[in-house]
């Protein structure tokens, strides 16, 4: 029977609530595998598990319950190991790494920030800021709309200016929020977003981080900023590029 892994914590972690249920239908009982100073929070893995709402919530709930009592390294939904012995083997093999991460993530949560442009507002901004766009628009207007080639040229210049603005805004967002976070991780690029960033934030200073996001919203009205969190620090189980790992010898 393969083993479903929710997260990794310290061996001294307080015990889980009695009868705690995890993923699957019927829900599998959650248990703990201890190995040295570490422990993995696991259950039996159901056959053919899919990311259905009920199971995603069960996964999050187990992590929330575990994380309420002590630091936990969250595994992403669907993390399955061949059996309990394989889980214990990984805990032993990567013990230094897991201990360093548990220490680094103690008392911290993750916030995900995605940003996109308000299309109308960004076009207005590009028109007012970019002399070439203004000149071409004016020339076309005087020429009664301009030729097909003139319109095409204007379109190309506007697209290039908007793309440049996207890169500038993504960098500005990063500059504004990085100082109020302990670490940052750049998420995969996805269509529709000019920035997809995850920030590791001290739970105690989460209000400062949320306030900094609000400042960006006020100062950049052409941006639509979406904030999601607090989340378990999924993006920081492995050290990110903006967060050097401690080396163990």
Short mmCIF file of C-alpha atoms in Angstrom, two decimals, residues 123-140 153-162:
data_model
loop_
_atom_site.label_atom_id
_atom_site.label_comp_id
_atom_site.label_asym_id
_atom_site.label_seq_id
_atom_site.Cartn_x
_atom_site.Cartn_y
_atom_site.Cartn_z
CA UNK A 123 -3.38 51.99 -22.68
CA UNK A 124 -4.20 55.43 -21.30
CA UNK A 125 -0.91 55.42 -19.40
CA UNK A 126 1.11 54.31 -22.45
CA UNK A 127 -0.53 57.04 -24.56
CA UNK A 128 0.37 59.72 -22.02
CA UNK A 129 3.92 58.48 -21.34
CA UNK A 130 5.18 57.41 -24.76
CA UNK A 131 6.06 60.23 -27.23
CA UNK A 132 6.20 57.85 -30.23
CA UNK A 133 2.70 56.53 -29.53
CA UNK A 134 1.41 60.10 -29.14
CA UNK A 135 3.07 61.27 -32.38
CA UNK A 136 1.76 58.32 -34.43
CA UNK A 137 -1.76 58.68 -32.99
CA UNK A 138 -1.79 62.40 -33.81
CA UNK A 139 -0.45 61.81 -37.36
CA UNK A 140 -3.11 59.17 -38.01
CA UNK A 153 2.62 50.51 -37.20
CA UNK A 154 0.74 52.23 -34.37
CA UNK A 155 -0.57 48.86 -33.18
CA UNK A 156 2.95 47.40 -33.11
CA UNK A 157 4.33 50.39 -31.19
CA UNK A 158 1.48 50.21 -28.63
CA UNK A 159 2.00 46.44 -28.09
CA UNK A 160 5.76 46.95 -27.58
CA UNK A 161 5.11 49.82 -25.14
CA UNK A 162 2.60 47.73 -23.14
#
